[in-house]
PDB file of C-alpha atoms and ligand atoms in Angstrom:
ATOM      1  CA  UNK A 599     -44.881 -58.074  79.250  1.00 57.00           C
ATOM      2  CA  UNK A 600     -43.184 -54.851  78.156  1.00 58.00           C
ATOM      3  CA  UNK A 601     -45.466 -52.756  75.955  1.00 61.00           C
ATOM      4  CA  UNK A 602     -43.689 -50.718  73.292  1.00 71.00           C
ATOM      5  CA  UNK A 603     -45.503 -47.693  71.916  1.00 82.00           C
ATOM      6  CA  UNK A 604     -44.435 -45.583  68.931  1.00 85.00           C
ATOM      7  CA  UNK A 605     -43.631 -42.703  71.331  1.00 87.00           C
ATOM      8  CA  UNK A 606     -40.730 -44.709  72.775  1.00 90.00           C
ATOM      9  CA  UNK A 607     -38.880 -44.351  69.468  1.00 94.00           C
ATOM     10  CA  UNK A 608     -39.261 -40.566  69.158  1.00 96.00           C
ATOM     11  CA  UNK A 609     -36.268 -38.401  70.061  1.00 96.00           C
ATOM     12  CA  UNK A 610     -38.000 -35.035  69.704  1.00 96.00           C
ATOM     13  CA  UNK A 611     -41.344 -33.549  68.646  1.00 97.00           C
ATOM     14  CA  UNK A 612     -40.857 -31.066  65.791  1.00 97.00           C
ATOM     15  CA  UNK A 613     -44.467 -29.975  65.280  1.00 98.00           C
ATOM     16  CA  UNK A 614     -47.273 -30.556  67.761  1.00 98.00           C
ATOM     17  CA  UNK A 615     -50.880 -31.391  66.901  1.00 98.00           C
ATOM     18  CA  UNK A 616     -51.828 -27.803  67.692  1.00 98.00           C
ATOM     19  CA  UNK A 617     -49.134 -26.310  65.439  1.00 98.00           C
ATOM     20  CA  UNK A 618     -50.131 -28.679  62.629  1.00 98.00           C
ATOM     21  CA  UNK A 619     -53.823 -27.780  62.915  1.00 98.00           C
ATOM     22  CA  UNK A 620     -53.064 -24.029  62.788  1.00 98.00           C
ATOM     23  CA  UNK A 621     -50.823 -24.399  59.731  1.00 98.00           C
ATOM     24  CA  UNK A 622     -53.292 -26.631  57.881  1.00 98.00           C
ATOM     25  CA  UNK A 623     -56.084 -24.129  58.564  1.00 98.00           C
ATOM     26  CA  UNK A 624     -53.969 -21.330  57.049  1.00 98.00           C
ATOM     27  CA  UNK A 625     -53.125 -23.452  53.998  1.00 98.00           C
ATOM     28  CA  UNK A 626     -56.804 -24.316  53.551  1.00 98.00           C
ATOM     29  CA  UNK A 627     -57.683 -20.634  53.547  1.00 98.00           C
ATOM     30  CA  UNK A 628     -54.973 -19.871  50.975  1.00 98.00           C
ATOM     31  CA  UNK A 629     -56.209 -22.650  48.688  1.00 98.00           C
ATOM     32  CA  UNK A 630     -59.803 -21.511  49.096  1.00 98.00           C
ATOM     33  CA  UNK A 631     -58.765 -18.024  47.983  1.00 98.00           C
ATOM     34  CA  UNK A 632     -56.962 -19.400  44.929  1.00 97.00           C
ATOM     35  CA  UNK A 633     -59.403 -22.128  43.905  1.00 97.00           C
ATOM     36  CA  UNK A 634     -62.840 -20.760  44.884  1.00 95.00           C
ATOM     37  CA  UNK A 635     -65.060 -21.310  41.798  1.00 94.00           C
ATOM     38  CA  UNK A 636     -62.456 -23.456  39.965  1.00 97.00           C
ATOM     39  CA  UNK A 637     -63.622 -26.832  41.306  1.00 98.00           C
ATOM     40  CA  UNK A 638     -60.083 -28.257  41.571  1.00 98.00           C
ATOM     41  CA  UNK A 639     -59.219 -31.946  41.640  1.00 98.00           C
ATOM     42  CA  UNK A 640     -57.396 -32.481  44.931  1.00 98.00           C
ATOM     43  CA  UNK A 641     -55.030 -35.431  44.448  1.00 98.00           C
ATOM     44  CA  UNK A 642     -53.792 -37.298  47.507  1.00 98.00           C
ATOM     45  CA  UNK A 643     -50.442 -39.037  47.043  1.00 97.00           C
ATOM     46  CA  UNK A 644     -50.885 -42.159  49.182  1.00 96.00           C
ATOM     47  CA  UNK A 645     -50.055 -43.201  51.710  1.00 94.00           C
ATOM     48  CA  UNK A 646     -48.001 -40.528  53.447  1.00 95.00           C
ATOM     49  CA  UNK A 647     -50.203 -37.554  52.555  1.00 98.00           C
ATOM     50  CA  UNK A 648     -53.423 -39.162  53.805  1.00 98.00           C
ATOM     51  CA  UNK A 649     -53.808 -37.346  57.149  1.00 98.00           C
ATOM     52  CA  UNK A 650     -52.689 -33.987  55.736  1.00 98.00           C
ATOM     53  CA  UNK A 651     -54.961 -34.379  52.706  1.00 98.00           C
ATOM     54  CA  UNK A 652     -58.104 -35.081  54.699  1.00 98.00           C
ATOM     55  CA  UNK A 653     -57.442 -32.246  57.158  1.00 98.00           C
ATOM     56  CA  UNK A 654     -56.603 -29.841  54.303  1.00 98.00           C
ATOM     57  CA  UNK A 655     -59.721 -30.688  52.275  1.00 98.00           C
ATOM     58  CA  UNK A 656     -61.846 -30.100  55.369  1.00 98.00           C
ATOM     59  CA  UNK A 657     -60.352 -26.606  55.638  1.00 98.00           C
ATOM     60  CA  UNK A 658     -61.233 -25.683  52.036  1.00 98.00           C
ATOM     61  CA  UNK A 659     -64.442 -23.744  51.767  1.00 97.00           C
ATOM     62  CA  UNK A 660     -65.107 -24.355  48.055  1.00 97.00           C
ATOM     63  CA  UNK A 661     -66.222 -27.159  45.732  1.00 98.00           C
ATOM     64  CA  UNK A 662     -63.499 -29.769  45.273  1.00 98.00           C
ATOM     65  CA  UNK A 663     -63.147 -33.152  43.624  1.00 98.00           C
ATOM     66  CA  UNK A 664     -61.178 -35.743  45.632  1.00 98.00           C
ATOM     67  CA  UNK A 665     -59.020 -38.454  44.112  1.00 98.00           C
ATOM     68  CA  UNK A 666     -56.145 -40.675  45.194  1.00 98.00           C
ATOM     69  CA  UNK A 667     -52.989 -42.021  43.629  1.00 97.00           C
ATOM     70  CA  UNK A 668     -50.391 -44.327  45.019  1.00 95.00           C
ATOM     71  CA  UNK A 669     -46.695 -44.174  44.206  1.00 90.00           C
ATOM     72  CA  UNK A 670     -43.736 -45.725  45.883  1.00 79.00           C
ATOM     73  CA  UNK A 671     -40.045 -44.973  45.845  1.00 74.00           C
ATOM     74  CA  UNK A 672     -38.953 -46.070  49.307  1.00 57.00           C
ATOM     75  CA  UNK A 673     -40.465 -49.485  50.016  1.00 56.00           C
ATOM     76  CA  UNK A 674     -39.277 -50.539  53.473  1.00 53.00           C
ATOM     77  CA  UNK A 675     -35.970 -48.729  53.116  1.00 59.00           C
ATOM     78  CA  UNK A 676     -34.853 -45.523  54.819  1.00 55.00           C
ATOM     79  CA  UNK A 677     -33.304 -44.295  51.545  1.00 60.00           C
ATOM     80  CA  UNK A 678     -35.219 -43.679  48.302  1.00 59.00           C
ATOM     81  CA  UNK A 679     -34.647 -46.330  45.616  1.00 59.00           C
ATOM     82  CA  UNK A 680     -34.428 -43.509  43.052  1.00 68.00           C
ATOM     83  CA  UNK A 681     -37.191 -45.064  40.958  1.00 77.00           C
ATOM     84  CA  UNK A 682     -40.808 -43.903  41.233  1.00 86.00           C
ATOM     85  CA  UNK A 683     -43.432 -46.590  40.750  1.00 83.00           C
ATOM     86  CA  UNK A 684     -47.091 -45.738  40.063  1.00 88.00           C
ATOM     87  CA  UNK A 685     -49.132 -48.215  42.068  1.00 92.00           C
ATOM     88  CA  UNK A 686     -52.614 -46.704  41.610  1.00 95.00           C
ATOM     89  CA  UNK A 687     -53.638 -44.172  38.959  1.00 96.00           C
ATOM     90  CA  UNK A 688     -56.356 -41.488  39.186  1.00 97.00           C
ATOM     91  CA  UNK A 689     -59.993 -42.393  38.512  1.00 97.00           C
ATOM     92  CA  UNK A 690     -60.712 -38.818  37.360  1.00 97.00           C
ATOM     93  CA  UNK A 691     -60.089 -37.416  33.875  1.00 98.00           C
ATOM     94  CA  UNK A 692     -58.011 -34.321  34.631  1.00 98.00           C
ATOM     95  CA  UNK A 693     -57.809 -32.891  31.107  1.00 98.00           C
ATOM     96  CA  UNK A 694     -58.877 -29.245  31.346  1.00 98.00           C
ATOM     97  CA  UNK A 695     -59.182 -29.425  35.143  1.00 98.00           C
ATOM     98  CA  UNK A 696     -57.260 -27.530  37.816  1.00 98.00           C
ATOM     99  CA  UNK A 697     -55.180 -30.099  39.697  1.00 98.00           C
ATOM    100  CA  UNK A 698     -53.568 -29.832  43.127  1.00 98.00           C
ATOM    101  CA  UNK A 699     -51.080 -32.577  44.035  1.00 98.00           C
ATOM    102  CA  UNK A 700     -50.991 -33.078  47.798  1.00 98.00           C
ATOM    103  CA  UNK A 701     -47.787 -34.565  49.246  1.00 97.00           C
ATOM    104  CA  UNK A 702     -46.615 -35.202  52.797  1.00 97.00           C
ATOM    105  CA  UNK A 703     -42.927 -34.520  52.217  1.00 96.00           C
ATOM    106  CA  UNK A 704     -40.474 -33.501  49.531  1.00 95.00           C
ATOM    107  CA  UNK A 705     -37.123 -35.163  50.116  1.00 92.00           C
ATOM    108  CA  UNK A 706     -35.004 -35.583  46.960  1.00 90.00           C
ATOM    109  CA  UNK A 707     -37.896 -34.140  44.932  1.00 91.00           C
ATOM    110  CA  UNK A 708     -37.910 -37.149  42.622  1.00 90.00           C
ATOM    111  CA  UNK A 709     -41.531 -38.097  43.296  1.00 92.00           C
ATOM    112  CA  UNK A 710     -42.844 -34.570  42.799  1.00 92.00           C
ATOM    113  CA  UNK A 711     -40.894 -34.071  39.546  1.00 90.00           C
ATOM    114  CA  UNK A 712     -42.195 -37.388  38.243  1.00 90.00           C
ATOM    115  CA  UNK A 713     -45.799 -36.621  39.162  1.00 94.00           C
ATOM    116  CA  UNK A 714     -45.746 -33.125  37.678  1.00 93.00           C
ATOM    117  CA  UNK A 715     -44.516 -34.498  34.375  1.00 92.00           C
ATOM    118  CA  UNK A 716     -46.760 -37.564  34.429  1.00 92.00           C
ATOM    119  CA  UNK A 717     -49.980 -35.673  35.107  1.00 95.00           C
ATOM    120  CA  UNK A 718     -48.913 -32.587  33.156  1.00 95.00           C
ATOM    121  CA  UNK A 719     -48.963 -34.766  30.014  1.00 96.00           C
ATOM    122  CA  UNK A 720     -52.742 -35.185  30.469  1.00 97.00           C
ATOM    123  CA  UNK A 721     -53.184 -31.485  29.726  1.00 98.00           C
ATOM    124  CA  UNK A 722     -54.835 -30.205  32.913  1.00 98.00           C
ATOM    125  CA  UNK A 723     -55.850 -26.504  33.002  1.00 98.00           C
ATOM    126  CA  UNK A 724     -53.233 -26.067  35.728  1.00 98.00           C
ATOM    127  CA  UNK A 725     -51.179 -28.213  38.044  1.00 98.00           C
ATOM    128  CA  UNK A 726     -49.881 -27.026  41.389  1.00 98.00           C
ATOM    129  CA  UNK A 727     -48.337 -28.798  44.324  1.00 97.00           C
ATOM    130  CA  UNK A 728     -48.643 -28.586  48.063  1.00 98.00           C
ATOM    131  CA  UNK A 729     -46.433 -30.468  50.478  1.00 98.00           C
ATOM    132  CA  UNK A 730     -46.856 -30.570  54.214  1.00 98.00           C
ATOM    133  CA  UNK A 731     -43.111 -30.803  54.807  1.00 98.00           C
ATOM    134  CA  UNK A 732     -40.159 -29.779  52.652  1.00 97.00           C
ATOM    135  CA  UNK A 733     -36.567 -30.948  53.203  1.00 95.00           C
ATOM    136  CA  UNK A 734     -35.039 -28.264  51.015  1.00 89.00           C
ATOM    137  CA  UNK A 735     -31.458 -29.263  51.877  1.00 85.00           C
ATOM    138  CA  UNK A 736     -32.043 -32.668  50.242  1.00 84.00           C
ATOM    139  CA  UNK A 737     -33.448 -31.595  46.867  1.00 82.00           C
ATOM    140  CA  UNK A 738     -31.593 -33.185  43.971  1.00 79.00           C
ATOM    141  CA  UNK A 739     -32.515 -30.361  41.581  1.00 77.00           C
ATOM    142  CA  UNK A 740     -33.982 -26.838  41.492  1.00 79.00           C
ATOM    143  CA  UNK A 741     -37.484 -27.636  42.610  1.00 81.00           C
ATOM    144  CA  UNK A 742     -40.091 -25.635  44.441  1.00 88.00           C
ATOM    145  CA  UNK A 743     -43.495 -26.617  45.678  1.00 93.00           C
ATOM    146  CA  UNK A 744     -46.217 -23.996  45.286  1.00 96.00           C
ATOM    147  CA  UNK A 745     -47.388 -24.380  48.875  1.00 98.00           C
ATOM    148  CA  UNK A 746     -45.558 -25.783  51.876  1.00 97.00           C
ATOM    149  CA  UNK A 747     -46.552 -26.422  55.482  1.00 98.00           C
ATOM    150  CA  UNK A 748     -43.146 -26.414  57.142  1.00 98.00           C
ATOM    151  CA  UNK A 749     -39.520 -26.642  56.094  1.00 96.00           C
ATOM    152  CA  UNK A 750     -37.643 -29.368  57.981  1.00 97.00           C
ATOM    153  CA  UNK A 751     -33.959 -30.085  58.493  1.00 95.00           C
ATOM    154  CA  UNK A 752     -32.354 -33.282  57.216  1.00 94.00           C
ATOM    155  CA  UNK A 753     -33.543 -35.557  60.028  1.00 95.00           C
ATOM    156  CA  UNK A 754     -35.697 -38.696  59.905  1.00 95.00           C
ATOM    157  CA  UNK A 755     -39.238 -37.486  60.527  1.00 97.00           C
ATOM    158  CA  UNK A 756     -42.281 -39.654  61.178  1.00 97.00           C
ATOM    159  CA  UNK A 757     -45.916 -39.194  62.202  1.00 98.00           C
ATOM    160  CA  UNK A 758     -48.957 -37.433  60.738  1.00 98.00           C
ATOM    161  CA  UNK A 759     -48.847 -39.903  57.822  1.00 98.00           C
ATOM    162  CA  UNK A 760     -45.079 -40.263  57.491  1.00 97.00           C
ATOM    163  CA  UNK A 761     -43.708 -43.716  58.151  1.00 96.00           C
ATOM    164  CA  UNK A 762     -40.617 -45.722  58.746  1.00 95.00           C
ATOM    165  CA  UNK A 763     -41.008 -49.308  57.455  1.00 93.00           C
ATOM    166  CA  UNK A 764     -44.819 -48.786  57.448  1.00 93.00           C
ATOM    167  CA  UNK A 765     -45.062 -47.792  61.124  1.00 95.00           C
ATOM    168  CA  UNK A 766     -45.443 -44.484  63.024  1.00 97.00           C
ATOM    169  CA  UNK A 767     -47.933 -42.979  60.523  1.00 97.00           C
ATOM    170  CA  UNK A 768     -50.607 -42.742  63.231  1.00 96.00           C
ATOM    171  CA  UNK A 769     -48.619 -40.481  65.550  1.00 97.00           C
ATOM    172  CA  UNK A 770     -50.636 -37.236  65.710  1.00 97.00           C
ATOM    173  CA  UNK A 771     -47.510 -35.057  65.612  1.00 98.00           C
ATOM    174  CA  UNK A 772     -44.294 -34.832  63.568  1.00 98.00           C
ATOM    175  CA  UNK A 773     -41.428 -36.389  65.461  1.00 97.00           C
ATOM    176  CA  UNK A 774     -37.775 -37.176  64.876  1.00 97.00           C
ATOM    177  CA  UNK A 775     -37.060 -40.906  64.919  1.00 96.00           C
ATOM    178  CA  UNK A 776     -34.241 -42.082  67.187  1.00 96.00           C
ATOM    179  CA  UNK A 777     -31.293 -43.114  64.951  1.00 93.00           C
ATOM    180  CA  UNK A 778     -30.964 -46.504  66.680  1.00 93.00           C
ATOM    181  CA  UNK A 779     -34.404 -47.432  65.282  1.00 92.00           C
ATOM    182  CA  UNK A 780     -33.306 -47.290  61.635  1.00 89.00           C
ATOM    183  CA  UNK A 781     -29.537 -47.724  61.720  1.00 87.00           C
TER     184      UNK A 781
HETATM  185  C1  LIG B 607     -42.480 -40.721  50.346  1.00 76.29           C
HETATM  186  C2  LIG B 607     -43.296 -39.447  50.478  1.00 76.29           C
HETATM  187  C3  LIG B 607     -43.145 -38.792  49.117  1.00 76.29           C
HETATM  188  C4  LIG B 607     -41.764 -39.213  48.693  1.00 76.29           C
HETATM  189  C5  LIG B 607     -40.799 -38.078  48.889  1.00 76.29           C
HETATM  190  O1  LIG B 607     -43.252 -41.712  49.735  1.00 76.29           O
HETATM  191  O2  LIG B 607     -44.642 -39.738  50.773  1.00 76.29           O
HETATM  192  O3  LIG B 607     -44.109 -39.258  48.204  1.00 76.29           O
HETATM  193  O4  LIG B 607     -41.401 -40.340  49.503  1.00 76.29           O
HETATM  194  O5  LIG B 607     -39.477 -38.443  48.563  1.00 76.29           O
HETATM  195  P1  LIG B 607     -38.678 -37.860  47.323  1.00 76.29           P
HETATM  196  O6  LIG B 607     -38.850 -36.357  47.326  1.00 76.29           O
HETATM  197  O7  LIG B 607     -37.249 -38.280  47.608  1.00 76.29           O
HETATM  198  O8  LIG B 607     -39.196 -38.498  46.074  1.00 76.29           O
HETATM  199  P2  LIG B 607     -43.010 -43.291  49.898  1.00 76.29           P
HETATM  200  O9  LIG B 607     -42.473 -43.817  48.611  1.00 76.29           O
HETATM  201  O10 LIG B 607     -42.203 -43.559  51.130  1.00 76.29           O
HETATM  202  O11 LIG B 607     -44.466 -43.856  50.044  1.00 76.29           O
HETATM  203  P3  LIG B 607     -45.576 -43.552  51.220  1.00 76.29           P
HETATM  204  O12 LIG B 607     -46.120 -42.170  50.977  1.00 76.29           O
HETATM  205  O13 LIG B 607     -46.608 -44.609  50.995  1.00 76.29           O
HETATM  206  O14 LIG B 607     -44.890 -43.667  52.553  1.00 76.29           O
END
């Protein structure tokens, strides 16, 4: 029997485990400097941000609240449907709190714009965003995340939480998916 592993479908590694760990450590330090004493609510945007979120929170040396939301705009497709769907809301009341939205990737920017507006309406003390990856070339509008791990070109990236059709999230690095896998 031929065993297929996720690695077989990767054309190139963009960021190694080591590079990711170093970048996440630096981001954790920056957030600690900004949020020390503010007890921010760290919001994980499931599912893609899960690995980044956990690693980032572990690198923050201050009191934080942890909460999770789930949105979906892609389903099993390679292209965004253009409609953001809130699947799971926050459990925490964020009115008057400092909120940090943690994303894995900004592609068109639709999800981030939606979330900023949606949670901004609950009158938090502040709302800032951090995304592990940013595909700036793909943004549909003028949009900037407050913190970013790495900028990436317009290629299909998977791993470290990012999926294609629900798979590849558990790769420990960021890789470029071979086009024949999704075309
Ligand atoms: C992905 C990703 C972001 C969003 C970015 O989520 O995690 O939330 O798409 O794309 P955009 O900038 O074009 O809106 P997805 O809907 O695939 O859900 P997932 O995180 O569960 O994979």
